[in-house]
PDB file of C-alpha atoms in Angstrom:
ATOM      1  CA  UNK S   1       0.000   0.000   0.000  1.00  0.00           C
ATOM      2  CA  UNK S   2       0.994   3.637  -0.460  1.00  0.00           C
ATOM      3  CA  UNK S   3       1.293   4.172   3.245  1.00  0.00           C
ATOM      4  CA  UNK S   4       3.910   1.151   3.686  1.00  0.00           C
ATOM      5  CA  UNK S   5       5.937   2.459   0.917  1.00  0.00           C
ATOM      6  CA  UNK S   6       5.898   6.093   1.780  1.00  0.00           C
ATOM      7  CA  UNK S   7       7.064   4.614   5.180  1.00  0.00           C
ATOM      8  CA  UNK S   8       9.980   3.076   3.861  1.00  0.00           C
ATOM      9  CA  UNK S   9      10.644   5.851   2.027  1.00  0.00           C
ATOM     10  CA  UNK S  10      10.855   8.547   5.084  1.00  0.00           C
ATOM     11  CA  UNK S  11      12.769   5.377   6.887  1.00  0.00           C
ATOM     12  CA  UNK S  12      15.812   5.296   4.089  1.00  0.00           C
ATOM     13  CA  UNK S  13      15.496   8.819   4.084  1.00  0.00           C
ATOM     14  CA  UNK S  14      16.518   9.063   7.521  1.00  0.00           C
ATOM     15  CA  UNK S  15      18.799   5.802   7.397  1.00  0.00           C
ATOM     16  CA  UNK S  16      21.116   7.764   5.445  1.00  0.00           C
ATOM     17  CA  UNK S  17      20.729  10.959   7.056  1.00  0.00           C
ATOM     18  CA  UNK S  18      22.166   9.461  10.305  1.00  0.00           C
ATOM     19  CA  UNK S  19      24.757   7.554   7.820  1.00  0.00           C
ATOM     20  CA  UNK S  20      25.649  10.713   6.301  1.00  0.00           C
ATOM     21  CA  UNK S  21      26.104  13.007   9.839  1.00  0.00           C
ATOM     22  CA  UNK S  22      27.922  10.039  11.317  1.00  0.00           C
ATOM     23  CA  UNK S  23      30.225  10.113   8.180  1.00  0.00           C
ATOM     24  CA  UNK S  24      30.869  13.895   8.246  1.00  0.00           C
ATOM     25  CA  UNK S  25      31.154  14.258  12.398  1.00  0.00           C
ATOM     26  CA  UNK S  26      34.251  11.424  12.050  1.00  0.00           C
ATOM     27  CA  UNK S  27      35.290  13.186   9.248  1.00  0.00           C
ATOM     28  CA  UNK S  28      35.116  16.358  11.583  1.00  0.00           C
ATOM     29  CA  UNK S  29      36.775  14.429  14.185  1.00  0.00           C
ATOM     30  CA  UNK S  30      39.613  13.665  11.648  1.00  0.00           C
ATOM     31  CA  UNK S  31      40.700  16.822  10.588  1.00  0.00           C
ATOM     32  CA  UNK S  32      40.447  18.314  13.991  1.00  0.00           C
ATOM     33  CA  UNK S  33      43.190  15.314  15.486  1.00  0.00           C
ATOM     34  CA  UNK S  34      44.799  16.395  12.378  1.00  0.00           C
ATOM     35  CA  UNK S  35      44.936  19.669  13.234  1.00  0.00           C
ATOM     36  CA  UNK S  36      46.266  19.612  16.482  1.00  0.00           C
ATOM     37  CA  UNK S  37      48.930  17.356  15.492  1.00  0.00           C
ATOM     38  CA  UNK S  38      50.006  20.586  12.529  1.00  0.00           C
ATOM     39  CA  UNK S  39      49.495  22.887  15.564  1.00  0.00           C
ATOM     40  CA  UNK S  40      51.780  21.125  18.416  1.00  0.00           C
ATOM     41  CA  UNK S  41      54.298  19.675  15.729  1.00  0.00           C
ATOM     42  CA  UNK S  42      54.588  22.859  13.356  1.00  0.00           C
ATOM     43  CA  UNK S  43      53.381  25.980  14.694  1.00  0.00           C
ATOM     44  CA  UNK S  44      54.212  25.875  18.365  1.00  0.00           C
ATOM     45  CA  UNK S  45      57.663  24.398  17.446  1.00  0.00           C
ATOM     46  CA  UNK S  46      58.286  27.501  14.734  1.00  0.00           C
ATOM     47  CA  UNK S  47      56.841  29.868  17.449  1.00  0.00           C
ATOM     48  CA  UNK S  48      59.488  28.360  19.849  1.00  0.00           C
ATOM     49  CA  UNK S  49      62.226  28.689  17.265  1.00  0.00           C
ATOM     50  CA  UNK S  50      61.139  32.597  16.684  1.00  0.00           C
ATOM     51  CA  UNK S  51      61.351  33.123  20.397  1.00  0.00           C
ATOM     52  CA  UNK S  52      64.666  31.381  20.570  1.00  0.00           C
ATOM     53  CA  UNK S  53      66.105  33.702  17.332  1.00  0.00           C
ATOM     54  CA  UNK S  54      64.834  36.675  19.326  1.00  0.00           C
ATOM     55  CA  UNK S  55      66.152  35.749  22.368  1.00  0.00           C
ATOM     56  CA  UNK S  56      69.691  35.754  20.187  1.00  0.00           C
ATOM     57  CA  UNK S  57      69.070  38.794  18.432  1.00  0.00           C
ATOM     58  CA  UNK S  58      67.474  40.776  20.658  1.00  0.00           C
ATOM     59  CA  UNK S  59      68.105  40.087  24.147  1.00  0.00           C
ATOM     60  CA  UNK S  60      71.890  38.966  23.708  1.00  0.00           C
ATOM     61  CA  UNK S  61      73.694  41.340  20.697  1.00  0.00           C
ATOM     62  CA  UNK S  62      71.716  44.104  22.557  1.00  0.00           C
ATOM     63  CA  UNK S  63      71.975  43.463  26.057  1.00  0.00           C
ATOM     64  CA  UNK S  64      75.624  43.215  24.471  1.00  0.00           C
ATOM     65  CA  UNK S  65      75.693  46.293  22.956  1.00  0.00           C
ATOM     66  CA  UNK S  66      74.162  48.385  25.683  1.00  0.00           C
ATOM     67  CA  UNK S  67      76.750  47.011  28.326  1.00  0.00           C
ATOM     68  CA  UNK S  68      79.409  48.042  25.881  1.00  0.00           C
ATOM     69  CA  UNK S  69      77.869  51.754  25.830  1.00  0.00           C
ATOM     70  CA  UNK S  70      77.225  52.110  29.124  1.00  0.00           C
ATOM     71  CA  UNK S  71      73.358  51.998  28.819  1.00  0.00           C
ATOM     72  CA  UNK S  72      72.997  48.572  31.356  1.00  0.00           C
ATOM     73  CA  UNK S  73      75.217  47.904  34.089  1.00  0.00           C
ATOM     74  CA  UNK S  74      77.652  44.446  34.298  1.00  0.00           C
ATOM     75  CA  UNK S  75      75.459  42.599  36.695  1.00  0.00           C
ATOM     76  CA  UNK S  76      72.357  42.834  34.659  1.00  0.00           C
ATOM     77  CA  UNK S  77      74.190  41.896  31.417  1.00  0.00           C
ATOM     78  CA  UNK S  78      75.079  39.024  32.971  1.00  0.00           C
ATOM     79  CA  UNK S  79      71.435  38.404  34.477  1.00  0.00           C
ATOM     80  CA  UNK S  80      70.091  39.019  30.768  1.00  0.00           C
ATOM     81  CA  UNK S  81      72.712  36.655  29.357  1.00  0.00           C
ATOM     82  CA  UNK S  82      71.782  34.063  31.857  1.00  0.00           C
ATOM     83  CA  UNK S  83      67.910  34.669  31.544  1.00  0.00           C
ATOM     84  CA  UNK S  84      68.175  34.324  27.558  1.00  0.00           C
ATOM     85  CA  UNK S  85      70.144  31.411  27.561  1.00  0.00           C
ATOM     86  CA  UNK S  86      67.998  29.544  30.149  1.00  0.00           C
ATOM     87  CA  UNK S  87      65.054  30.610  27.787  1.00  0.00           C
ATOM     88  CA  UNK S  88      66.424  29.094  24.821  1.00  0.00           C
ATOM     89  CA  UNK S  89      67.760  26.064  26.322  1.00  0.00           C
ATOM     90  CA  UNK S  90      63.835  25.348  27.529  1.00  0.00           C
ATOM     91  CA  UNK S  91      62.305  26.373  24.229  1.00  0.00           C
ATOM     92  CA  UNK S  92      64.574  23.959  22.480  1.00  0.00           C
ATOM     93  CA  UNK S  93      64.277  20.983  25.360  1.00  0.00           C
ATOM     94  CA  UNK S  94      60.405  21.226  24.728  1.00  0.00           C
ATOM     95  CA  UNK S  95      60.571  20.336  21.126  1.00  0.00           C
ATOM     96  CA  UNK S  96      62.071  16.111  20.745  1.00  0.00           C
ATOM     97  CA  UNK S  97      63.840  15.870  17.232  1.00  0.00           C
ATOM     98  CA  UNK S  98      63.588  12.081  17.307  1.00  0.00           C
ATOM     99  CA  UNK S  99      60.623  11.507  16.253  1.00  0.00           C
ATOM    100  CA  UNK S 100      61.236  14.362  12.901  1.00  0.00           C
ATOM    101  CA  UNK S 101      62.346  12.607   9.383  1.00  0.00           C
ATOM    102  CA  UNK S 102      63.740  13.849   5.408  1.00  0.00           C
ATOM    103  CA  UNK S 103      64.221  17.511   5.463  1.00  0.00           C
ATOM    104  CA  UNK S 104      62.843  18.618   8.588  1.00  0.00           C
ATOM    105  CA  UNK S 105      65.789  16.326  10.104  1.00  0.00           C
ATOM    106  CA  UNK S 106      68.254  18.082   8.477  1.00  0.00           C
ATOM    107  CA  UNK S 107      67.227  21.604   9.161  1.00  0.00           C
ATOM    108  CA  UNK S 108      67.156  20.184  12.977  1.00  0.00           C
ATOM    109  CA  UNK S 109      70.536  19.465  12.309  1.00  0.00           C
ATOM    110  CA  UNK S 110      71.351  22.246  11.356  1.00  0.00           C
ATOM    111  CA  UNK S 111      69.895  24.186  14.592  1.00  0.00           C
ATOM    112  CA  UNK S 112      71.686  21.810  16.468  1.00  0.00           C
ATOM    113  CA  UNK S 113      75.161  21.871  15.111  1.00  0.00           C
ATOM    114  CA  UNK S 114      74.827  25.750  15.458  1.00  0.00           C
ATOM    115  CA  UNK S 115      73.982  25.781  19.267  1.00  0.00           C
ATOM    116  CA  UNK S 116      77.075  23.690  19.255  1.00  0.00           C
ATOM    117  CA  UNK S 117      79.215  26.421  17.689  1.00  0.00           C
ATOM    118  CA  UNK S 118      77.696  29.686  19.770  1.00  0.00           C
ATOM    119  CA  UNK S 119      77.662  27.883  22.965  1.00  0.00           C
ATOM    120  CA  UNK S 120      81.643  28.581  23.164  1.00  0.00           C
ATOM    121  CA  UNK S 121      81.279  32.274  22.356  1.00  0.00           C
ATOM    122  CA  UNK S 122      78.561  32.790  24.652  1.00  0.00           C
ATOM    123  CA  UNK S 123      80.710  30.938  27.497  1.00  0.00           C
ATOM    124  CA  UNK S 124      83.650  33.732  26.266  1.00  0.00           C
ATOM    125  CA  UNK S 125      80.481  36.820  26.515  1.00  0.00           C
ATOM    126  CA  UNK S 126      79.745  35.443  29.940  1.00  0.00           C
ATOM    127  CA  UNK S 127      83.620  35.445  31.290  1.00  0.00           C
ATOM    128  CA  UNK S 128      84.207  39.093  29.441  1.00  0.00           C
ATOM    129  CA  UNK S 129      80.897  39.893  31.393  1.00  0.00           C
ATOM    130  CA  UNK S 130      82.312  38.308  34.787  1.00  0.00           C
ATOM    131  CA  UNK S 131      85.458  39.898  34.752  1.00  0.00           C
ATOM    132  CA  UNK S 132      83.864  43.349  33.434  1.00  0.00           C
ATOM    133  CA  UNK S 133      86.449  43.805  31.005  1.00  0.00           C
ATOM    134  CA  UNK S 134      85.222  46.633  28.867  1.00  0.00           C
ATOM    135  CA  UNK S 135      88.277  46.392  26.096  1.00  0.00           C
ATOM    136  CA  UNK S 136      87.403  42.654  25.564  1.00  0.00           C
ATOM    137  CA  UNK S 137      83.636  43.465  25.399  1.00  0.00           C
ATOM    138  CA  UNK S 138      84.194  45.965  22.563  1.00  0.00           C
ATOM    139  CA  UNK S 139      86.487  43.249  20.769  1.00  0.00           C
ATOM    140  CA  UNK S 140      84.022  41.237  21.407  1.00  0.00           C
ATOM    141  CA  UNK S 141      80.366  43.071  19.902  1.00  0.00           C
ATOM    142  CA  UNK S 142      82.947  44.569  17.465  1.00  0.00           C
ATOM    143  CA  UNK S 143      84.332  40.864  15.988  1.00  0.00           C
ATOM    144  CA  UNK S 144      83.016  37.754  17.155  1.00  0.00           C
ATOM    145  CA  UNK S 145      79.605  38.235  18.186  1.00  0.00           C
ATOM    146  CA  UNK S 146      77.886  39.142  14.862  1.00  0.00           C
ATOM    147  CA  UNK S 147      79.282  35.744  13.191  1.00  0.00           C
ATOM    148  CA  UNK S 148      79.009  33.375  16.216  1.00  0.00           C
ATOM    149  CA  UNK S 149      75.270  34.504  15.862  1.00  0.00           C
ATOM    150  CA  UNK S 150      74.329  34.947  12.233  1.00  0.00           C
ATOM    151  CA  UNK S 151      74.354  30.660  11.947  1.00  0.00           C
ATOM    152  CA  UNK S 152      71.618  30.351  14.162  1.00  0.00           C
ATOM    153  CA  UNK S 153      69.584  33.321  12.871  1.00  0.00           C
ATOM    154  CA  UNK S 154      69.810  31.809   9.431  1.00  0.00           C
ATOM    155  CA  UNK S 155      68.538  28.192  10.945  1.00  0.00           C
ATOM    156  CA  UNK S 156      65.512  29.492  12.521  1.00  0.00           C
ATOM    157  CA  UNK S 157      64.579  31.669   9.869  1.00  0.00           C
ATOM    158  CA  UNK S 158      64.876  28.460   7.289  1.00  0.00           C
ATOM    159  CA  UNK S 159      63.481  25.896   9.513  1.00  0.00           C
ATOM    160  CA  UNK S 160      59.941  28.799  10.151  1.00  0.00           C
ATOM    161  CA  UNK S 161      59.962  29.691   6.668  1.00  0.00           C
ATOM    162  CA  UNK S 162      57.322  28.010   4.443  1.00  0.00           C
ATOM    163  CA  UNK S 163      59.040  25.787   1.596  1.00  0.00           C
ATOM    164  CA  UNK S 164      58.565  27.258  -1.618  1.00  0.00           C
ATOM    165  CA  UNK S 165      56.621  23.626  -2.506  1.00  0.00           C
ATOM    166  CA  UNK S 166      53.997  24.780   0.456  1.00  0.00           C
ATOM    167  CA  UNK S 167      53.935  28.669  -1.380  1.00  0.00           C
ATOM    168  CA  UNK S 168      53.394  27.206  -4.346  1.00  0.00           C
ATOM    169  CA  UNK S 169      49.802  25.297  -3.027  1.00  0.00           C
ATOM    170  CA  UNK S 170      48.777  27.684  -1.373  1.00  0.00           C
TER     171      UNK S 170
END
């Protein structure tokens, strides 16, 4: 009879309805776990690395720089020294590089091999800084700091930079 069939007919209906919302809420579900995984593997690590290249640029050449001139006082160059590199040594502990492969490993690499190479420097900017040796300090912003630093500026800035594969799709 008609009724029966129209019956059926609202039943499939709303069969697939269900089918269909239960298909596009996992879907949902999907891209948000996928999302957070872009967010806490990409954009908070990039984030990090910009905070760690400021903390270079900013807080160490110029805490530098304004202990050299006169503008800060020894004992809060060495407080800024020792509050940048504690800052960069947690931003970088927060972020494992096992678990990163291909290019993204190498660009780690990269990172890594220049903390390796500034960490010596920044030991010889905190004994200038101890000893409050104003001719070595000048030496010091005037020579070596600008290319003990540069390396890791030039990481950071490659590793948060989009790859021109990801420019070109978007």
């Amino acid at each position: 009879s008609v009724s029966v069939r129209l019956t059926i007919l609202v039943a499939v209906v709303c069969l697939v309805t269900v089918v269909v919302s239960f298909s596009g809420l996992r879907a949902m579900s999907m891209a948000i776990q996928s999302f957070g995984f872009v967010n806490s593997d990409h954009l908070v690590h990039s984030r990090d690395l910009q905070v760690i290249s400021s903390m270079y640029s900013q807080k160490i050449v110029a805490m530098a720089h304004k202990v050299d001139s006169g503008a800060m006082d020894w004992s809060e160059g060495r407080k800024t020294l020792a509050q940048a590199r504690e800052t960069i040594r947690s931003k970088w502990a927060a972020h494992p590089v096992d678990d990163m492969v291909g290019e993204e490993k190498v660009q780690v690499q990269g990172i890594i091999d220049s903390f390796a190479r500034i960490e010596p420097q920044l030991d010889k900017l905190a004994g200038i800084l101890e000893r409050e040796d104003e001719r070595a300090l000048a030496r010091f912003t005037g020579g070596a700091l600008y290319p003990a630093i540069e390396p890791i500026l030039g990481c950071c800035l490659l590793y948060t930079s989009p790859s021109p594969r990801d420019a070109h799709e978007s």
